[in-house]
Coordinates of N, CA and C in Angstrom, one line a residue:
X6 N 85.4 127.5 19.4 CA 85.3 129.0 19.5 C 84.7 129.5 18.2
X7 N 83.8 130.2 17.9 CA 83.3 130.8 17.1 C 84.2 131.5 16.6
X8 N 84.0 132.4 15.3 CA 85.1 133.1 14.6 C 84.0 134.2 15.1
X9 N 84.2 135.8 14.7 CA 83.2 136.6 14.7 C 83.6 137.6 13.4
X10 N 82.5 137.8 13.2 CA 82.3 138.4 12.0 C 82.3 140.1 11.7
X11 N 83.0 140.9 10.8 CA 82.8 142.1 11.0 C 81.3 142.6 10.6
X12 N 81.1 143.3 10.8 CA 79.9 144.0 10.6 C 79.4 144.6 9.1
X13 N 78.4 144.0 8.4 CA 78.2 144.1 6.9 C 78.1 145.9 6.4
X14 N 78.7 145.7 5.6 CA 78.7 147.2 5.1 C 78.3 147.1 3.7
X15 N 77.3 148.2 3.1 CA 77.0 148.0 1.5 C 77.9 148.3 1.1
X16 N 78.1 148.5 -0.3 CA 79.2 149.6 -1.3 C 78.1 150.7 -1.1
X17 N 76.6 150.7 -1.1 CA 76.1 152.1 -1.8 C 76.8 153.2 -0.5
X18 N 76.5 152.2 1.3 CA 76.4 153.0 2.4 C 77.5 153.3 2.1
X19 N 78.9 152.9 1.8 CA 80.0 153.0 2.0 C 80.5 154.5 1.0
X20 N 80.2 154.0 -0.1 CA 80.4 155.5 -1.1 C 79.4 157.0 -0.6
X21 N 78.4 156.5 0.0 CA 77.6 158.0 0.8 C 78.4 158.4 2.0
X22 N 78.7 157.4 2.6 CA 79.3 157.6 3.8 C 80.5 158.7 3.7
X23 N 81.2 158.4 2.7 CA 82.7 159.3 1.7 C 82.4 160.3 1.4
X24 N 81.0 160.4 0.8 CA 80.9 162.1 0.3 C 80.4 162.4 0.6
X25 N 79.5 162.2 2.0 CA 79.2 162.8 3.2 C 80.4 163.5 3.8
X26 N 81.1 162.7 3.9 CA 82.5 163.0 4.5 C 83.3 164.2 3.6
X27 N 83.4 164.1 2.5 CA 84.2 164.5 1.8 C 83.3 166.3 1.8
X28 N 81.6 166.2 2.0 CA 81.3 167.5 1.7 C 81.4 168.0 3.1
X29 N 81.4 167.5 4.2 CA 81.5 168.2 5.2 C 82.9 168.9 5.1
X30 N 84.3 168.3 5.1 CA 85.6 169.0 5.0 C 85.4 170.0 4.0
X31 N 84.8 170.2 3.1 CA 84.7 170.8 1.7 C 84.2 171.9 2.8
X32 N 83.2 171.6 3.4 CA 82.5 173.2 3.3 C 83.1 173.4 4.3
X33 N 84.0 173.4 6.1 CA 84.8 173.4 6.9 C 86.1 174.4 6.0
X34 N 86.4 174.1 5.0 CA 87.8 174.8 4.5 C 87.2 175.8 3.2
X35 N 85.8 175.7 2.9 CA 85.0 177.0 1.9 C 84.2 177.8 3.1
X36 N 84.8 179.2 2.4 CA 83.5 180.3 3.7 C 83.3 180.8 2.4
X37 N 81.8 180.7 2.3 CA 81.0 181.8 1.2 C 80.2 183.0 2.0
X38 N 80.6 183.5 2.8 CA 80.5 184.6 3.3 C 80.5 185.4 2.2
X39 N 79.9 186.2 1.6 CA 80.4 187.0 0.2 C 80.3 188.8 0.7
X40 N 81.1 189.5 -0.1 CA 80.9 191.0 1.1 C 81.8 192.0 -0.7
X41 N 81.8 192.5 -1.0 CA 82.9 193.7 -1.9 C 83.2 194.5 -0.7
X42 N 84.6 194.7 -1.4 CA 85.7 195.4 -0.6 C 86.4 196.3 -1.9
X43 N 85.5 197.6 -2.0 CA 85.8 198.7 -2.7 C 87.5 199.4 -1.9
X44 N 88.2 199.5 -2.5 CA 90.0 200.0 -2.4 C 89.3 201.6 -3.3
X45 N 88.8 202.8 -2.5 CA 89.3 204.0 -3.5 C 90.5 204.8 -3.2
X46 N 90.8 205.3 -4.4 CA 92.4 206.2 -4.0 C 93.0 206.7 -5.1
X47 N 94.1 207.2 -5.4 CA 94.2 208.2 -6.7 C 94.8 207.0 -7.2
X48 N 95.4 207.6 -8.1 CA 96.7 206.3 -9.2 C 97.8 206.2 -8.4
X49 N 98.0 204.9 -8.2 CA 99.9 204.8 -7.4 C 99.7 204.9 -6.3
X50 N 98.1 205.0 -5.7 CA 98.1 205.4 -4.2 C 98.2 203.0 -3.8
X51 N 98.3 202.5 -4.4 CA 98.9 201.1 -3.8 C 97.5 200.4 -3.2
X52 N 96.2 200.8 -3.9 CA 95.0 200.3 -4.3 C 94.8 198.4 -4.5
X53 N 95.4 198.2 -5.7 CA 95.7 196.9 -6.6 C 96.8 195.8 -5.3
X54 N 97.7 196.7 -4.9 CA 98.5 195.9 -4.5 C 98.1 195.5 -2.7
X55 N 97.7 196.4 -2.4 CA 96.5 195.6 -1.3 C 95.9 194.9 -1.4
X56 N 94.9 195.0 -2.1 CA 94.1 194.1 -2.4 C 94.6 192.4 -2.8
X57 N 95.8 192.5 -3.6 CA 96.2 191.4 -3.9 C 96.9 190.6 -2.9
X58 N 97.3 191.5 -1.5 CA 98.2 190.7 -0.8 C 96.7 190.6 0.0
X59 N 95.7 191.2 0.1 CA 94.6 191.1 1.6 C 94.1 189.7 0.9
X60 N 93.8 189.4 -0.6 CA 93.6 188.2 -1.4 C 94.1 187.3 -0.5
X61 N 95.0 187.1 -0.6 CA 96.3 186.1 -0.5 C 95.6 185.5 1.2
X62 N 95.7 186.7 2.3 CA 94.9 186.3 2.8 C 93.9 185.4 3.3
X63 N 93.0 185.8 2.7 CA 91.8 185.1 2.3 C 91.4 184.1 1.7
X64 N 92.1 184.0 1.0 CA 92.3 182.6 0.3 C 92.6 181.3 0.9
X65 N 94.1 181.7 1.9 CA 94.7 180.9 2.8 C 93.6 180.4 3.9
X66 N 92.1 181.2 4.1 CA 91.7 180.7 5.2 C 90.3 179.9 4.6
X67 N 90.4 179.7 3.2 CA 89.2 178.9 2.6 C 88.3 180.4 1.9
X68 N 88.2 181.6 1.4 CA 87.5 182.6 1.2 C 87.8 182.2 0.1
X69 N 86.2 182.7 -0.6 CA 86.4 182.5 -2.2 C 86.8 183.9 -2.5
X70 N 87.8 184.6 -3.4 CA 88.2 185.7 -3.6 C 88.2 186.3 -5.3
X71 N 87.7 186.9 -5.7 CA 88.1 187.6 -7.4 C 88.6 189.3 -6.6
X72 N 89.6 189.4 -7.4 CA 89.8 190.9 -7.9 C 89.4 191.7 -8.9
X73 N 88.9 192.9 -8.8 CA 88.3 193.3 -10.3 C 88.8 194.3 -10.5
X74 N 90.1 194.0 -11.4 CA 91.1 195.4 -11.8 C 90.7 196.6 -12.7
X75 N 91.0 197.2 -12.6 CA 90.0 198.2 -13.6 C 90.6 198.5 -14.5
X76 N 91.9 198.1 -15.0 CA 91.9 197.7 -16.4 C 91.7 197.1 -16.7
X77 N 91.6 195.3 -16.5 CA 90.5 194.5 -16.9 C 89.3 194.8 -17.3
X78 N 89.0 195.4 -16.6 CA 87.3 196.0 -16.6 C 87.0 196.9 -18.1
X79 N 88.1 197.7 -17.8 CA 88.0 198.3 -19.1 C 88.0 197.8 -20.6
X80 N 89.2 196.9 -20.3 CA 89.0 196.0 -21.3 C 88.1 195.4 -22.6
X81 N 87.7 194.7 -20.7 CA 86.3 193.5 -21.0 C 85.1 193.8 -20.9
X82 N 84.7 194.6 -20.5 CA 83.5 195.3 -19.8 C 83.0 196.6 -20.4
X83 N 84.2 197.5 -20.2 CA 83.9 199.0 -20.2 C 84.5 199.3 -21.8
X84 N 85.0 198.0 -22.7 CA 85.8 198.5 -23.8 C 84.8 199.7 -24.4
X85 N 85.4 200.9 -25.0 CA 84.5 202.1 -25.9 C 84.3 203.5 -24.7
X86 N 84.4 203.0 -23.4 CA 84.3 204.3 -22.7 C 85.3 204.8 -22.6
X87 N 85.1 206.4 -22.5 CA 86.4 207.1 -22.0 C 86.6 207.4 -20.7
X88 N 86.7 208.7 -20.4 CA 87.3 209.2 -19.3 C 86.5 210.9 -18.9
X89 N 84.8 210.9 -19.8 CA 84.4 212.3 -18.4 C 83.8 211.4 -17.9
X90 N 82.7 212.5 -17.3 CA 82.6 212.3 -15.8 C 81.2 210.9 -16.2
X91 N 80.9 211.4 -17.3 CA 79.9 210.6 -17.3 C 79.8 208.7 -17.7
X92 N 81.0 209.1 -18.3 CA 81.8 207.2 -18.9 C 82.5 206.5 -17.4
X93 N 83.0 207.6 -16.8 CA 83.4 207.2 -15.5 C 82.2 206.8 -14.7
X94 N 81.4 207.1 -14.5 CA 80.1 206.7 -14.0 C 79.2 205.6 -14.1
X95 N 79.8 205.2 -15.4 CA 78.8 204.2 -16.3 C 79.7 202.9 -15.7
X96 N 81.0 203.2 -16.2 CA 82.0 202.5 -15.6 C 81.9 201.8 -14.3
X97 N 81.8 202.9 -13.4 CA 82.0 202.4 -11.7 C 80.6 201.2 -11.4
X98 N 79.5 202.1 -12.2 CA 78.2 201.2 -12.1 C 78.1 199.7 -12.9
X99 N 79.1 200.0 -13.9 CA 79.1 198.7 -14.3 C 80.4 197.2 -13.1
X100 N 81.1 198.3 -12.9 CA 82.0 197.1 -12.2 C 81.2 197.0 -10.7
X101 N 80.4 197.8 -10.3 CA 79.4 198.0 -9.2 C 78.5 196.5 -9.1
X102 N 77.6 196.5 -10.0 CA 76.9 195.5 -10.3 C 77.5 193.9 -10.3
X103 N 79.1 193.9 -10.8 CA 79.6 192.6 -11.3 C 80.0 192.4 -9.5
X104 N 80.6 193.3 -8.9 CA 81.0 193.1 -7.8 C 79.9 192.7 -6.7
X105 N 78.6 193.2 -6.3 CA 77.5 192.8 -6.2 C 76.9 191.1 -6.2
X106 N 76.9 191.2 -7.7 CA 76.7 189.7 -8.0 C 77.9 188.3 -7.6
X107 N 78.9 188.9 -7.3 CA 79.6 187.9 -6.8 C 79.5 187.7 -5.7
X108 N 79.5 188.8 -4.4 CA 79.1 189.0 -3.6 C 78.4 188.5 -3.3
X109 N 76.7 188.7 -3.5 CA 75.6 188.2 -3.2 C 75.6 186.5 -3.4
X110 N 77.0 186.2 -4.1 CA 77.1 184.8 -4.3 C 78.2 183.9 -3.4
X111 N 78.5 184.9 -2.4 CA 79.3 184.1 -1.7 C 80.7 184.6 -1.9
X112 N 81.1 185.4 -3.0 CA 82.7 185.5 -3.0 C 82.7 186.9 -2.2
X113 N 84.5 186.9 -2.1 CA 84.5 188.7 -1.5 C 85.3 188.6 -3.1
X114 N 84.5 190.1 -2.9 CA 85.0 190.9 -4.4 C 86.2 192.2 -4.0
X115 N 87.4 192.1 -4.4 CA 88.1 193.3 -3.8 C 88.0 193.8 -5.1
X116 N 88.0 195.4 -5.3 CA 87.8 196.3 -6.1 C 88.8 197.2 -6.0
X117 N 89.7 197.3 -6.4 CA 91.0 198.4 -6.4 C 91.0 199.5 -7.8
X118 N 89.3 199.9 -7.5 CA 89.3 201.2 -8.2 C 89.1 202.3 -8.3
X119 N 89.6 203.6 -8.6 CA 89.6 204.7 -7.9 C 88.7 205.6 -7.9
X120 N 87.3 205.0 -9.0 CA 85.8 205.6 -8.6 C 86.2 207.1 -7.9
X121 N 86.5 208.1 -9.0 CA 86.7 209.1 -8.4 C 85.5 210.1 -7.5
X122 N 84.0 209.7 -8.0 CA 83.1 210.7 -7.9 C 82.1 210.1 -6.7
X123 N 81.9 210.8 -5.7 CA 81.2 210.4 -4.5 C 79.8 209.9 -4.9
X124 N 79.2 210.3 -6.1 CA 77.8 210.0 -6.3 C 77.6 208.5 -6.4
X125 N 78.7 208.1 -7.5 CA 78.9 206.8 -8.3 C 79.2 205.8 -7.4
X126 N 80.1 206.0 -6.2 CA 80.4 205.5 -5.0 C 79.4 204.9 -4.4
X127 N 78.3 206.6 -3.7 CA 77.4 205.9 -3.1 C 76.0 205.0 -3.9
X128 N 76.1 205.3 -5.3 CA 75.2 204.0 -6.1 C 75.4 203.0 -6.1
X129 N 77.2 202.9 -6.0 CA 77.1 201.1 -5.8 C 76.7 200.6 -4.3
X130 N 77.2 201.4 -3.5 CA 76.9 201.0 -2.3 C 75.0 201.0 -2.1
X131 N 74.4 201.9 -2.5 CA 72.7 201.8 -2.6 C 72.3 200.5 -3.2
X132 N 73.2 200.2 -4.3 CA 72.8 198.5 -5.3 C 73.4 197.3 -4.0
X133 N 73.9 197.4 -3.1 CA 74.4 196.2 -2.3 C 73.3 196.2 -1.2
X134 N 73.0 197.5 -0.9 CA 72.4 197.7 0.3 C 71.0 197.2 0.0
X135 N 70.6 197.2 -1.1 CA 69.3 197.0 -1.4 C 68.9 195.4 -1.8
X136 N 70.3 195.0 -1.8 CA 70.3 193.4 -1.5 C 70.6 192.5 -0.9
X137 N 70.9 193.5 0.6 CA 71.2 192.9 1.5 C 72.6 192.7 1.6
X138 N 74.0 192.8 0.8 CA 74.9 192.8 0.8 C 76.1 193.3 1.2
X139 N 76.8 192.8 1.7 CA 77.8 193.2 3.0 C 78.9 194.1 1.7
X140 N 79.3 195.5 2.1 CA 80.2 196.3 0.8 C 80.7 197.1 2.2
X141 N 81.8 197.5 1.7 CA 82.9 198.2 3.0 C 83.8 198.6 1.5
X142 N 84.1 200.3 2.0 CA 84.7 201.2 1.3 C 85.9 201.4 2.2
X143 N 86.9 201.7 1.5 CA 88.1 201.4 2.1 C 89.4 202.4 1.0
X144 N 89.7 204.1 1.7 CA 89.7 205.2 1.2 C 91.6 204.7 1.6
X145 N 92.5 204.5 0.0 CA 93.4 204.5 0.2 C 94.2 205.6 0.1
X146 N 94.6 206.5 1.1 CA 94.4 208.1 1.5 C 96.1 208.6 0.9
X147 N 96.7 208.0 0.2 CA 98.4 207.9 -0.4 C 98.1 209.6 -1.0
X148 N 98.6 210.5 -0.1 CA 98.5 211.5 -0.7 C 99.5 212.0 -2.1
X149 N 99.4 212.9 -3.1 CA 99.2 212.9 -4.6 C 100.7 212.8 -4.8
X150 N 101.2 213.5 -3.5 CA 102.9 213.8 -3.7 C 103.5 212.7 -3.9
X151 N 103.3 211.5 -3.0 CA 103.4 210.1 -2.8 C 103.2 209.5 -4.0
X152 N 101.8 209.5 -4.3 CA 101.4 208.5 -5.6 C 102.5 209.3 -7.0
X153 N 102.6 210.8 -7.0 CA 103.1 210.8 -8.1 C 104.7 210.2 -8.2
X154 N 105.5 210.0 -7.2 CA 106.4 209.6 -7.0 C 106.4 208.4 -7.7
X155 N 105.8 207.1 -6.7 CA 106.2 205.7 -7.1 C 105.4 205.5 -8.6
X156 N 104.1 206.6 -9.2 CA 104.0 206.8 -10.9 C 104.4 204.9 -11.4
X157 N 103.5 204.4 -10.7 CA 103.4 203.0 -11.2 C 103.5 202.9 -12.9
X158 N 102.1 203.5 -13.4 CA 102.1 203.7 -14.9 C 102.5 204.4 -15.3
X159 N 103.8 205.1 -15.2 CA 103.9 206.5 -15.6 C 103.0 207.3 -16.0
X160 N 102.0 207.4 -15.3 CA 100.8 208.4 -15.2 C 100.9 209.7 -15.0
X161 N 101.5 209.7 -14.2 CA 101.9 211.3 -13.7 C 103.6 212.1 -14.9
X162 N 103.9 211.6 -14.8 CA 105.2 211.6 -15.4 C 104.4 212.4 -16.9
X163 N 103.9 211.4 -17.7 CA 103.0 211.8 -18.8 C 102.2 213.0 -18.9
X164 N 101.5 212.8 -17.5 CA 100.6 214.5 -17.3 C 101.6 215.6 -17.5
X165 N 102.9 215.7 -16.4 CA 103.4 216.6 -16.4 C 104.3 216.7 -18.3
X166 N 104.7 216.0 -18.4 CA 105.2 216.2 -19.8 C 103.9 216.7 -21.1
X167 N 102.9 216.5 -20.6 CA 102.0 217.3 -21.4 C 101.1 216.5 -22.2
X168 N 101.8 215.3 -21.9 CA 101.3 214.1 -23.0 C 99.8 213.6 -22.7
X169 N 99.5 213.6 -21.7 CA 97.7 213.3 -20.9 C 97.2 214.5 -20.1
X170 N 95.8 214.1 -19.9 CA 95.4 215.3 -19.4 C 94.1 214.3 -18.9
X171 N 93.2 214.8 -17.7 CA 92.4 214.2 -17.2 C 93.2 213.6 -16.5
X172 N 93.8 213.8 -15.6 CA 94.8 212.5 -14.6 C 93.6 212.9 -13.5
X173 N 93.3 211.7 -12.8 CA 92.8 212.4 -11.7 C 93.7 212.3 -10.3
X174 N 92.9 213.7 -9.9 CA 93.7 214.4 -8.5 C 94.8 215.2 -9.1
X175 N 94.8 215.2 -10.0 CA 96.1 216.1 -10.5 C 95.2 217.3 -11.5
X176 N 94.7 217.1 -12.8 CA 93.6 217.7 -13.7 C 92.0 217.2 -13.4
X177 N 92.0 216.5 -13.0 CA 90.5 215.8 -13.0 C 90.4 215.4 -11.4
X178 N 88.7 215.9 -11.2 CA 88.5 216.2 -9.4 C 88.7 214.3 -8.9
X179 N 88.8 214.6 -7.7 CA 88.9 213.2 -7.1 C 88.2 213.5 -5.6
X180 N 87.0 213.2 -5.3 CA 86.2 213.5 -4.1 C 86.4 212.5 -3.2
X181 N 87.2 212.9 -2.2 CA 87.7 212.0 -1.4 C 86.4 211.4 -0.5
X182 N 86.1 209.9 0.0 CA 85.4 209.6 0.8 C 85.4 210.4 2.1
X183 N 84.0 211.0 3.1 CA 83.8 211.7 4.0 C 83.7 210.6 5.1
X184 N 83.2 209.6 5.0 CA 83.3 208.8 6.1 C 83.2 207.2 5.6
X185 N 84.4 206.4 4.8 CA 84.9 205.6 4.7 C 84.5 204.2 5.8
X186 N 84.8 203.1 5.6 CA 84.7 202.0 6.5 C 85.6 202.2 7.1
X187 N 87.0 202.3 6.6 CA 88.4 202.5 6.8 C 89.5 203.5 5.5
X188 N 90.1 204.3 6.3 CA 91.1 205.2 5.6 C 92.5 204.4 6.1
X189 N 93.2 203.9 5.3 CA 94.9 203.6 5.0 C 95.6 204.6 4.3
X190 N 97.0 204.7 5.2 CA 97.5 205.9 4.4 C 98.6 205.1 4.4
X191 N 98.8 204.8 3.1 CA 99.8 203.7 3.0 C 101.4 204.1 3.3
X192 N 101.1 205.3 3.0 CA 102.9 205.9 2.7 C 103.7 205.6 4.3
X193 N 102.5 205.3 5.3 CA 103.5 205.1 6.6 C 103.2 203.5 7.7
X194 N 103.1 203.0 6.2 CA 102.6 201.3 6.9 C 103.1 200.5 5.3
X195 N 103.5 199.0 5.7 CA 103.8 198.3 5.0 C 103.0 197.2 3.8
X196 N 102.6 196.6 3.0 CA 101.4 196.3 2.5 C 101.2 195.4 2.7
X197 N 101.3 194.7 3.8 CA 101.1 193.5 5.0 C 100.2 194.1 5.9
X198 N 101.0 195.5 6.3 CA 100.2 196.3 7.3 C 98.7 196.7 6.9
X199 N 98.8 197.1 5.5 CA 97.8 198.0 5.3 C 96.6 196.5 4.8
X200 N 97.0 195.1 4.3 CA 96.5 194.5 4.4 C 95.6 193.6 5.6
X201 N 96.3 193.9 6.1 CA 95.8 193.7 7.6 C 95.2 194.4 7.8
X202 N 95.3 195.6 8.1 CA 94.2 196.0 8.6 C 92.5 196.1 7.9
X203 N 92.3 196.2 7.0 CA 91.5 195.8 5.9 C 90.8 193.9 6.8
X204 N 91.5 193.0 6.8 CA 91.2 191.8 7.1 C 90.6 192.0 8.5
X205 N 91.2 192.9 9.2 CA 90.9 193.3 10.6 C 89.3 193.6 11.2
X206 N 89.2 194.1 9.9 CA 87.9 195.1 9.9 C 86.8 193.9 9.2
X207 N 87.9 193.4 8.3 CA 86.7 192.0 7.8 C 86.2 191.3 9.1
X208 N 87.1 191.0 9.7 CA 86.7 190.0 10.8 C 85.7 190.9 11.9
X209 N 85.5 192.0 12.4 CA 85.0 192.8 12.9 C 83.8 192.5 12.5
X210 N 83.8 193.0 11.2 CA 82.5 193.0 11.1 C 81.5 191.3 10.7
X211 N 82.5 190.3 10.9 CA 81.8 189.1 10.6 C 82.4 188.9 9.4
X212 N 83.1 189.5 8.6 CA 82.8 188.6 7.5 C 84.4 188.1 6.6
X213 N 84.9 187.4 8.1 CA 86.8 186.9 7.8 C 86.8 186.0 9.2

């Protein structure tokens, strides 16, 4: 009886064979789908904390995700600006651009910033649109009574004590979005809920 032989295999075929394999699962469990997901809304309207649970999300299903907190930004980015109308502007357009670029690169960018001024809004949205990039505004509608309540930063607290000024929606205008992707009004939904539905809308539109 003859013995039989297994079938010859190189090392080179063998090691291609692997990370053939290994990049197919790779990209199977990565979606570079990239899109910003602008959060506007006053202070304490629960912006940031959306965002981080819709993150969480997205993450879980292979989405590359950054947040771009707007103190960070200010930080790192915007350190030297203030707070008129016109540093706020420079501001939005600068975190505009960074969110863009990530975008255009495959990540979703969530933005939990409160871009108070409709002009500066629709600029970032003109800079996506003009590069073909998927941007969805998303008006977190926590009316002022609400946000000054839960006064995350003690922001409001401070206004009224006299100690700041410029708060916006309180001393400084806040131009609500007219026709939003999506309006959340968080004060009567959970931030699961309000994450959801945000993801909801991702998937609608393709891009979750």
């Amino acid at each position: 009886m003859t013995a039989r032989t297994a079938p010859h295999t190189s090392p080179t075929a063998a090691v291609v064979t692997a990370v053939t394999d290994t990049t197919t699962a790779t990209q199977e469990n990565d979606v570079t789908t990239g899109a910003t997901v602008w959060l506007t809304g006053l202070p304490s309207a629960g912006k940031t904390t959306i965002a981080h649970e819709l993150a969480g999300l997205l993450r879980a299903e292979g989405h590359r995700v950054e947040v771009l907190d707007g103190d960070e930004i200010r930080e790192f980015i915007s350190a030297g600006l203030g707070f008129s109308r016109e540093d706020r502007h420079t501001n939005v357009q600068r975190i505009g651009f960074v969110a863009e670029l990530l975008a255009r690169n495959g990540v979703k960018a969530l933005v939990p910033v409160i871009a108070p001024y409709a002009d500066s809004r629709d600029a970032v949205r003109e800079r996506h649109a003009e590069n073909g990039t998927s941007y969805l505004e998303i008006h977190v509608a926590t009316p002022v009574e609400v946000c000054s309540v839960r006064d995350v930063k003690g922001l409001y607290a401070k206004q009224a004590a006299g100690e700041l000024t410029g708060l916006t929606g309180v001393d400084d205008p806040y131009e609500e979005p007219r026709t939003p992707d999506l309006r959340i009004e968080s004060q009567h939904q959970t931030v699961q809920e309000s994450a959801a539905s945000v993801y909801a809308l991702l998937s609608e539109r393709g891009l979750a």
